[in-house]
């Protein structure tokens, strides 16, 4: 008994002393709810975190007073000093939310883990739901144009691309767009078209844009930049929301046309663990009519336009033939872009997802996305109409606090899409083939000139063209030659034209039709693991990605007429991030290895340093070295379509071996027998003349000095295409000073092996032993026995760019203001090293943006204005080139909130008081857009 | 004889005159508090140290007055609350800068407050004098400069406004989520240790709290625990 009592007493005593050795309590937020997972440090060393009730219980044997620090993302770090042991009593700790400023808001993309915007190792631009609500553009995707460093290149309301840091393209294959972790790249294009298959405006939670190369974390094609669109969780934001926009697009060429845009989001939270989400949106409207009549030729060879002219938005006039009577090349009459499409654009996007949360911090998602529509589209090489184009994406993802796994399958169906350029060429041909047309022209010109010596040249040329087109000249009573064949040209609007148009656009035949078929797919899988719970001294992440490309265009785009082509890309990466010096210094290092089946693998490292200044760490310096790379596109690798007037030949190793075109021909120079040559891919890349040298040769060949002309011919072996690389150095400074937030950044990029495409001329035969008077090695050229090929290779000269960016934001009580300025310059390079290469920089040297508005000016009215200015710049692409003039664009909106029905009405005008302007040469001029929208968003 | 009566009556008059004129002129205290206490209840200690002289004047002024039997209960309560609060400031300002009042040796036990000619401690005022006033609401107006203490009122307590001031102070304290936690999901609460220290003075703690608690009510079944008192100096951080 006695012993029992003493043991009990002992126990009690030890228990009470035991309880004195704990620091325990409960942590709550400003609204009184417990905070889970708060990091607790005692005297900066012992670590623990609060449990799911917000409570913590940490053994502590040390002395008093003792400092206990509580830190939690988005909350102000709190330190409490304990002066005496708590004796088992709970500490009640309340933490206050940090004021969300531009700097304190949390981002994920920069390091693949959560961190505050101010301390990201690289430049990041963010776009929130607020920007959508305050936006002046018809849709959130258009509104991105107002974000610092973003360049928007629009064709119309549906087709557009964004770009950062130079080298913009109509189809941007150097900028990656990701929705909830999955790329929404369309397989056949290796690029995204606007927001097709993206995220519904009502479902956008936030957007993060990383300008510049980020291949170390995100692999191939995160080259010019990368954009992440994150959607709202159906668990956190259930309910229904709707928007409807009705507006007008006004352009001189197209007139005033209306457009409608409707969207719905429905998120249904069945239980705390299961939810469903459905998004649908539909937009229909009209294209901006493309009617650029400027010449497409870089060099003006001084011929009268009536004889030879190739306009940007006239197709069919690329076909040229030599006319003895005209003494030079003549181009066929073409058709206007507007005659080759009906200008209607529409896009339906839908996605359905099923979400399951097996535990509080993990989620499984199964999603099906669909995009279907019609639009006009400026590809790199051509203008196309995507008609009834369908894209489907099925995905599965698993995310938990440390592990992310994703797999998704994307497939497209080109539907009734067709190439406008080839349509024009082939509709012309179906009236009169090239031989008939050019012979008629030649004969007519000779006849008219002979009969009417007083007529001026232009008149004669016009008459010759009319005869070639229509086999007659209206109102002319003189002698007409006999047309050697064919029918009069089909004029747009006539039944004959419509028939020919329909026949051509529905035909898969490469030389006579213009339809393109495609059922290509990509299968991609990513995995990422964050070792933060296992490895404590630093944050360590490992990840990998695998992507399979399956090409299936039945020979209309790729060289897959004889069977589908497929190839794989895979990558693995690791990242280490460590904070030192009281969390002021952050070091990040990452490295990634990627390989595409037939190409050499590449390493992409990244190193960055981040230092927080100021007592409250409100100023931050960052410096980084990053590398990026971009794999050649599926087209660069496996193109194999032969359209007659040109054949596109991709340069993947197996493609060069598989491509072949057997030609049977005869040429008296070689003898009477029929010759056969197999123009293989390898042959094209090894033994072709550059287009420039062939033009010089043809222009200067004369019997008096043939060798001089022959010497101008250049055989240039074209190297097979490989990945292009960029090395980037960047310095940045981000600060919150007073009520202003600033961001300043400067960068230097060095690009090597820039991928580009060019035309080459492949003669049927090339024989050095042929006498100079017959043309020597160029004999085949003189006999018109050559093929034109589009080849894909890399620049031999490195290219450098530098850039500077400055952004400032300030929130006043009623107003908000922000401004940005970007300077992007392509440095001079030695143009003699690779004269065929023209960098397609396509970016203005100076760009400035200003936003000024108020969410609530008075009662429930708000407004916003956006002003953008850019300096003049050149736009270069294989399809077209031109000068984009300096311009100022002004957008404005006024909005009225109706809290009773949780809605907002907005009236907005884009390009107010401004002239029409262009963003992509070859696409239509952008006029004014006016719209009224109603959003119901409880 | 006559002279003696005259003298005593004169003295009596003088005393009562003094007593009369000593009903309380808080204008100095009012100005002082407005100058040194922010709207959110944070005391600017740096400024306090610079203005030590005015602080001492006010303290001395208050020490010259004493509640008499003619004072109403509200006047008495208001007086002692003001005396307590201003003397805490005096104590802290003489040792500032410091992280907590606890760094001073026996801060609540040291006899430094002049009252009716003798020196008493903060503890004496709180636990003897105020206990005698039998109004537990008073404890929620006492600011001892610590984070867990009720916030300091910018206005001095006055007899006319006392009822309203007391009610406001208790309501603010009970609903302050940094000081008292009432769970939304489970039937439990963690309340300030002030309730424990003066537990015997509440007729019914649960009814008392429910009287002031907004949006919730606690019951006999509610699991009540007391939090520990954070003695850190409640200074404003920017």
Short mmCIF file of C-alpha atoms in Angstrom, two decimals, chain A residues 615, chain B residues 36 42-52 55 88-104 145 232-238:
data_model
loop_
_atom_site.label_atom_id
_atom_site.label_comp_id
_atom_site.label_asym_id
_atom_site.label_seq_id
_atom_site.Cartn_x
_atom_site.Cartn_y
_atom_site.Cartn_z
CA UNK A 615 14.00 44.65 -42.21
CA UNK B 36 0.12 58.64 -26.79
CA UNK B 42 -1.32 50.81 -29.14
CA UNK B 43 0.78 52.93 -26.80
CA UNK B 44 3.65 54.87 -28.33
CA UNK B 45 6.28 54.14 -25.71
CA UNK B 46 9.01 56.17 -27.32
CA UNK B 47 6.83 59.24 -27.18
CA UNK B 48 5.86 58.38 -23.63
CA UNK B 49 9.46 58.40 -22.50
CA UNK B 50 10.02 61.78 -24.16
CA UNK B 51 6.99 63.23 -22.37
CA UNK B 52 7.84 61.84 -18.95
CA UNK B 55 3.10 61.89 -17.32
CA UNK B 88 1.37 51.14 -15.25
CA UNK B 89 2.51 53.52 -17.97
CA UNK B 90 4.63 55.40 -15.47
CA UNK B 91 6.27 52.20 -14.31
CA UNK B 92 7.04 50.95 -17.79
CA UNK B 93 8.24 54.32 -19.05
CA UNK B 94 10.84 54.53 -16.32
CA UNK B 95 12.42 51.28 -17.50
CA UNK B 96 11.71 51.52 -21.25
CA UNK B 97 13.03 50.26 -23.64
CA UNK B 98 12.18 46.74 -22.55
CA UNK B 99 10.45 43.78 -24.12
CA UNK B 100 8.07 43.09 -21.31
CA UNK B 101 6.90 44.49 -18.01
CA UNK B 102 8.07 41.18 -16.59
CA UNK B 103 11.67 42.29 -17.01
CA UNK B 104 11.08 44.74 -14.20
CA UNK B 145 0.91 46.85 -21.29
CA UNK B 232 5.18 40.68 -24.13
CA UNK B 233 4.97 44.45 -24.35
CA UNK B 234 2.16 45.28 -26.74
CA UNK B 235 3.98 47.52 -29.15
CA UNK B 236 2.76 48.44 -32.60
CA UNK B 237 4.69 46.80 -35.45
CA UNK B 238 4.65 48.41 -38.87
#
